[in-house]
XYZ file of N, CA and C in Angstrom:
456
model
N 9.213 -7.112 7.226
C 8.190 -8.068 6.849
C 8.846 -9.442 6.782
N 8.289 -10.390 7.507
C 8.808 -11.750 7.480
C 7.709 -12.735 7.129
N 8.066 -13.870 6.572
C 7.107 -14.896 6.178
C 7.098 -15.988 7.228
N 5.965 -16.178 7.867
C 5.793 -17.246 8.848
C 4.611 -18.093 8.412
N 4.861 -19.303 7.970
C 3.843 -20.208 7.435
C 3.065 -19.483 6.342
N 1.751 -19.263 6.517
C 0.959 -18.596 5.480
C 0.659 -17.153 5.846
N 1.449 -16.581 6.732
C 1.206 -15.204 7.154
C 2.460 -14.375 6.970
N 2.249 -13.097 6.842
C 3.359 -12.162 6.796
C 3.318 -11.349 8.076
N 4.444 -11.246 8.753
C 4.510 -10.350 9.904
C 4.966 -9.006 9.379
N 4.342 -7.967 9.864
C 4.651 -6.621 9.403
C 5.201 -5.829 10.571
N 6.303 -5.142 10.333
C 6.945 -4.351 11.371
C 6.047 -3.215 11.837
N 6.284 -2.713 13.031
C 5.440 -1.644 13.568
C 5.460 -0.379 12.713
N 4.327 0.246 12.656
C 4.185 1.569 12.046
C 3.383 2.406 13.023
N 3.393 3.725 12.889
C 2.634 4.552 13.827
C 1.144 4.215 13.883
N 0.576 3.774 12.768
C -0.860 3.502 12.735
C -1.202 2.087 13.190
N -0.184 1.249 13.400
C -0.451 -0.163 13.675
C -0.123 -0.530 15.109
N -0.578 -1.693 15.493
C -0.220 -2.266 16.778
C 1.272 -2.625 16.728
N 1.858 -3.100 17.840
C 3.288 -3.430 17.826
C 3.678 -4.356 16.677
N 2.838 -5.275 16.288
C 3.023 -6.080 15.090
C 1.662 -6.636 14.710
N 1.532 -7.059 13.513
C 0.286 -7.673 13.089
C 0.588 -8.653 11.969
N -0.383 -9.507 11.680
C -0.233 -10.510 10.652
C -1.188 -10.230 9.514
N -0.741 -10.467 8.312
C -1.607 -10.462 7.142
C -1.619 -11.875 6.592
N -2.801 -12.422 6.398
C -2.899 -13.740 5.800
C -2.796 -13.578 4.295
N -1.908 -14.339 3.700
C -1.652 -14.216 2.274
C -2.483 -15.216 1.485
N -2.827 -14.859 0.241
C -3.445 -15.866 -0.623
C -2.414 -16.957 -0.920
N -2.890 -18.143 -1.189
C -2.000 -19.285 -1.383
C -0.994 -19.038 -2.502
N -1.406 -18.414 -3.618
C -0.472 -18.203 -4.724
C 0.697 -17.322 -4.301
N 0.448 -16.306 -3.467
C 1.528 -15.429 -3.028
C 2.419 -16.148 -2.014
N 1.808 -16.958 -1.157
C 2.586 -17.753 -0.213
C 3.551 -18.665 -0.966
N 3.060 -19.292 -2.031
C 3.919 -20.175 -2.825
C 5.067 -19.402 -3.474
N 4.772 -18.200 -3.970
C 5.828 -17.370 -4.585
C 6.894 -17.001 -3.555
N 6.462 -16.613 -2.364
C 7.422 -16.220 -1.331
C 8.230 -17.424 -0.832
N 7.576 -18.575 -0.755
C 8.320 -19.777 -0.369
C 9.361 -20.125 -1.430
N 9.026 -19.931 -2.698
C 9.984 -20.182 -3.776
C 11.155 -19.211 -3.670
N 10.856 -17.941 -3.358
C 11.932 -16.962 -3.156
C 12.838 -17.416 -2.026
N 12.223 -17.865 -0.931
C 13.026 -18.295 0.214
C 13.888 -19.499 -0.161
N 13.326 -20.448 -0.932
C 14.080 -21.621 -1.343
C 15.294 -21.203 -2.170
N 15.095 -20.275 -3.113
C 16.193 -19.809 -3.965
C 17.211 -18.987 -3.178
N 16.727 -18.274 -2.151
C 17.620 -17.423 -1.367
C 18.520 -18.236 -0.450
N 18.169 -19.505 -0.234
C 18.993 -20.358 0.612
C 18.597 -20.263 2.066
N 19.573 -20.225 2.926
C 19.346 -20.222 4.372
C 18.911 -18.834 4.828
N 17.588 -18.608 4.841
C 17.040 -17.296 5.195
C 16.197 -17.431 6.450
N 16.418 -16.568 7.395
C 15.639 -16.551 8.635
C 14.175 -16.222 8.339
N 13.255 -16.805 9.117
C 11.822 -16.569 8.905
C 11.433 -15.103 8.986
N 12.189 -14.303 9.721
C 11.846 -12.890 9.878
C 12.622 -11.990 8.918
N 13.379 -12.589 8.005
C 14.178 -11.819 7.045
C 13.282 -11.002 6.131
N 13.680 -9.794 5.846
C 12.928 -8.953 4.916
C 13.010 -9.520 3.511
N 11.972 -9.284 2.740
C 11.904 -9.831 1.392
C 12.663 -8.944 0.411
N 12.506 -7.646 0.507
C 13.114 -6.732 -0.456
C 14.371 -6.096 0.137
N 15.520 -6.717 -0.102
C 16.811 -6.227 0.385
C 17.660 -5.834 -0.823
N 18.296 -4.693 -0.718
C 19.139 -4.212 -1.821
C 20.482 -4.944 -1.819
N 21.267 -4.709 -2.858
C 22.604 -5.307 -2.935
C 23.513 -4.756 -1.833
N 23.133 -3.608 -1.266
C 23.901 -3.008 -0.170
C 23.434 -3.542 1.183
N 22.600 -4.583 1.165
C 22.075 -5.223 2.374
C 21.214 -4.263 3.204
N 20.449 -3.455 2.507
C 19.507 -2.521 3.152
C 18.122 -2.766 2.584
N 17.110 -2.283 3.305
C 15.762 -2.354 2.757
C 15.689 -1.539 1.484
N 14.977 -2.031 0.509
C 14.791 -1.298 -0.743
C 13.865 -0.117 -0.457
N 14.274 1.065 -0.857
C 13.449 2.253 -0.611
C 12.232 2.231 -1.529
N 11.146 2.877 -1.101
C 9.964 2.932 -1.972
C 10.280 3.517 -3.353
N 11.116 4.553 -3.398
C 11.469 5.167 -4.680
C 12.214 4.200 -5.586
N 13.150 3.447 -5.007
C 13.906 2.471 -5.797
C 12.982 1.358 -6.291
N 12.066 0.911 -5.439
C 11.119 -0.128 -5.845
C 10.231 0.383 -6.978
N 9.775 1.635 -6.868
C 8.947 2.223 -7.926
C 9.714 2.300 -9.246
N 10.980 2.740 -9.204
C 11.790 2.825 -10.418
C 11.995 1.447 -11.042
N 12.247 0.444 -10.205
C 12.421 -0.917 -10.708
C 11.142 -1.408 -11.379
N 9.999 -1.192 -10.720
C 8.726 -1.624 -11.295
C 8.464 -0.909 -12.621
N 8.711 0.383 -12.671
C 8.491 1.127 -13.916
C 9.391 0.612 -15.027
N 10.611 0.208 -14.683
C 11.503 -0.368 -15.684
C 10.993 -1.702 -16.207
N 10.357 -2.469 -15.344
C 9.834 -3.777 -15.739
C 8.621 -3.628 -16.653
N 7.734 -2.683 -16.353
C 6.486 -2.572 -17.118
C 6.591 -1.642 -18.326
N 7.679 -0.886 -18.440
C 7.842 0.043 -19.556
C 7.766 -0.696 -20.886
N 6.954 -0.164 -21.784
C 6.824 -0.759 -23.104
C 5.862 -1.940 -23.158
N 5.191 -2.221 -22.060
C 4.223 -3.328 -22.040
C 2.814 -2.765 -21.856
N 1.831 -3.645 -21.913
C 0.447 -3.209 -21.692
C 0.186 -2.908 -20.214
N 1.186 -3.120 -19.365
C 1.031 -2.877 -17.928
C 1.719 -1.587 -17.469
N 1.980 -0.666 -18.392
C 2.676 0.568 -18.019
C 1.929 1.374 -16.962
N 0.634 1.185 -16.857
C -0.183 1.909 -15.883
C 0.028 1.414 -14.449
N 0.636 0.232 -14.271
C 0.758 -0.380 -12.945
C 1.744 0.388 -12.075
N 1.312 0.672 -10.874
C 2.149 1.246 -9.822
C 1.877 0.440 -8.564
N 2.756 0.512 -7.572
C 2.518 -0.250 -6.350
C 1.199 0.151 -5.700
N 0.851 1.418 -5.778
C -0.426 1.869 -5.212
C -1.621 1.184 -5.857
N -1.509 0.860 -7.157
C -2.591 0.136 -7.831
C -2.838 -1.218 -7.182
N -1.778 -1.843 -6.696
C -1.916 -3.155 -6.078
C -2.707 -3.047 -4.778
N -2.496 -1.966 -4.018
C -3.275 -1.748 -2.789
C -4.735 -1.489 -3.140
N -4.964 -0.674 -4.173
C -6.336 -0.401 -4.615
C -7.038 -1.699 -5.013
N -6.330 -2.506 -5.796
C -6.904 -3.758 -6.280
C -7.246 -4.686 -5.120
N -6.321 -4.827 -4.180
C -6.565 -5.714 -3.032
C -7.755 -5.227 -2.213
N -7.794 -3.933 -1.909
C -8.886 -3.393 -1.091
C -10.228 -3.516 -1.801
N -10.247 -3.222 -3.081
C -11.498 -3.314 -3.845
C -11.953 -4.767 -3.938
N -11.026 -5.663 -4.176
C -11.371 -7.081 -4.311
C -11.907 -7.647 -2.990
N -11.246 -7.336 -1.879
C -11.707 -7.829 -0.578
C -13.083 -7.268 -0.262
N -13.291 -5.977 -0.510
C -14.599 -5.373 -0.251
C -15.672 -6.011 -1.125
N -15.367 -6.206 -2.401
C -16.341 -6.799 -3.307
C -16.710 -8.221 -2.939
N -15.753 -8.971 -2.406
C -16.022 -10.374 -2.062
C -16.590 -10.559 -0.668
N -16.344 -9.614 0.225
C -16.828 -9.768 1.604
C -17.916 -8.763 1.952
N -18.070 -7.736 1.114
C -18.997 -6.634 1.403
C -18.658 -5.988 2.743
N -17.370 -5.959 3.085
C -16.930 -5.454 4.376
C -15.673 -4.600 4.209
N -15.838 -3.275 4.106
C -14.657 -2.414 3.939
C -13.714 -2.447 5.141
N -14.213 -2.842 6.310
C -13.336 -2.962 7.476
C -12.307 -4.072 7.257
N -12.725 -5.169 6.639
C -11.785 -6.244 6.329
C -10.765 -5.783 5.297
N -11.208 -5.020 4.318
C -10.287 -4.490 3.309
C -9.280 -3.557 3.967
N -9.751 -2.727 4.868
C -8.871 -1.813 5.585
C -7.828 -2.583 6.394
N -8.270 -3.630 7.074
C -7.342 -4.451 7.856
C -6.325 -5.148 6.950
N -6.747 -5.574 5.765
C -5.833 -6.221 4.823
C -4.701 -5.272 4.427
N -5.012 -3.985 4.365
C -3.986 -2.996 4.024
C -3.131 -2.607 5.220
N -3.507 -3.094 6.407
C -2.730 -2.788 7.601
C -3.206 -1.578 8.356
N -4.383 -1.088 8.030
C -4.931 0.052 8.749
C -5.586 -0.447 10.026
N -5.194 0.128 11.157
C -5.660 -0.359 12.453
C -7.043 0.172 12.822
N -7.460 1.247 12.248
C -8.713 1.888 12.662
C -9.851 1.587 11.689
N -10.873 2.409 11.747
C -12.060 2.254 10.910
C -11.685 2.250 9.427
N -12.594 1.781 8.588
C -12.270 1.625 7.169
C -12.252 2.925 6.376
N -12.323 4.076 7.036
C -12.460 5.335 6.299
C -11.293 5.592 5.344
N -10.067 5.319 5.751
C -8.920 5.574 4.866
C -9.005 4.682 3.639
N -9.296 3.400 3.857
C -9.412 2.480 2.724
C -10.568 2.887 1.820
N -11.699 3.276 2.407
C -12.875 3.650 1.618
C -12.597 4.887 0.776
N -11.933 5.860 1.362
C -11.674 7.123 0.659
C -10.562 6.981 -0.377
N -9.492 6.261 -0.040
C -8.298 6.271 -0.888
C -8.050 5.010 -1.711
N -8.581 3.864 -1.305
C -8.191 2.630 -1.970
C -9.334 1.850 -2.610
N -10.500 1.814 -2.005
C -11.593 0.998 -2.516
C -12.296 1.733 -3.649
N -12.337 1.113 -4.812
C -13.012 1.686 -5.973
C -14.482 1.279 -5.925
N -15.394 2.233 -5.680
C -16.808 1.864 -5.557
C -17.407 1.308 -6.846
N -16.761 1.551 -7.975
C -17.236 1.000 -9.243
C -16.467 -0.262 -9.637
N -15.576 -0.724 -8.765
C -14.701 -1.827 -9.104
C -15.220 -3.204 -8.770
N -16.421 -3.294 -8.246
C -16.977 -4.601 -7.929
C -18.492 -4.540 -8.038
N -19.089 -5.697 -8.169
C -20.546 -5.789 -8.283
C -21.127 -5.951 -6.890
N -22.030 -5.067 -6.547
C -22.680 -5.168 -5.246
C -23.829 -6.170 -5.328
N -23.919 -7.044 -4.341
C -25.038 -7.991 -4.357
C -26.354 -7.247 -4.115
N -27.407 -7.761 -4.703
C -28.726 -7.158 -4.484
C -29.093 -7.290 -3.014
N -29.644 -6.238 -2.468
C -30.068 -6.252 -1.069
C -31.390 -6.999 -0.992
N -31.442 -7.990 -0.135
C -32.660 -8.773 0.028
C -33.081 -8.733 1.492
N -33.973 -7.806 1.797
C -34.499 -7.666 3.153
C -35.979 -7.992 3.199
N -36.427 -8.871 2.317
C -37.845 -9.207 2.228
C -38.374 -9.685 3.569
N -37.654 -10.569 4.226
C -38.127 -11.117 5.497
C -38.210 -10.017 6.549
N -37.194 -9.193 6.637
C -37.201 -8.117 7.634
C -38.297 -7.099 7.347
N -38.500 -6.779 6.076
C -39.505 -5.772 5.710
C -40.933 -6.284 5.887
N -41.099 -7.592 5.936
C -42.435 -8.169 6.105
C -43.093 -7.690 7.403
N -42.283 -7.402 8.402
C -42.851 -6.946 9.680
C -43.486 -5.562 9.567
N -43.268 -4.869 8.453
C -43.892 -3.559 8.241
C -45.231 -3.664 7.518
N -45.663 -4.837 7.228
C -46.936 -5.055 6.552
C -48.055 -4.411 7.372
N -48.877 -3.571 6.754
C -49.887 -2.816 7.512
C -50.771 -3.672 8.422
N -51.167 -4.833 7.977
C -52.042 -5.648 8.833
C -51.306 -6.079 10.102
N -50.005 -6.318 10.022
C -49.229 -6.701 11.200
C -49.004 -5.507 12.116
N -48.727 -4.343 11.526
C -48.517 -3.141 12.326
C -49.804 -2.768 13.044
N -50.913 -2.858 12.347
C -52.213 -2.517 12.931
C -52.495 -3.405 14.139
N -52.191 -4.689 14.045
C -52.426 -5.600 15.167
C -51.539 -5.229 16.350
N -50.306 -4.849 16.093
C -49.387 -4.484 17.161
C -49.838 -3.203 17.868
N -50.225 -2.222 17.082
C -50.510 -0.908 17.642
C -51.990 -0.690 17.945
N -52.842 -1.599 17.510
C -54.279 -1.481 17.708
C -54.773 -0.125 17.196
N -54.608 0.099 15.896
C -54.922 1.383 15.282
C -56.347 1.442 14.737
N -57.227 0.623 15.176
C -58.583 0.662 14.673
C -59.271 1.931 15.129
N -60.151 2.452 14.289
C -60.849 3.709 14.603
C -61.769 3.522 15.826
N -61.860 4.547 16.613
C -62.679 4.477 17.823
C -64.108 4.871 17.545
């Protein structure tokens, strides 16, 4: 994963295209730019999570580190998976488009994986459906004129 302007490039995975971009929210872009500033001379494609052994941090090690940080706080429930759930639910709630949420998580196909595993259907307020204009065409007087349903 590398930071290029306001996007993150993500390395290939079996489910993804050869590479893809995720657009980051401005607050996260600022945090990553601050990390880069503190890290010194870092290449744009440099990975963000590198261990002291100059290797990618394993998911297990990252989970242990996170659990150590949140232990004893009101955030003990937080896991990295919660962050994916939160992002997918938030994007769906704000766009009403689970396909966009799925793409935000890096899923290349239909939103089914995000819908089943990440999007909390109770986690956002659904806007009221307003199809008044479309439903007006079903008004009996209009249908009768179209179909000429008068008795013979």
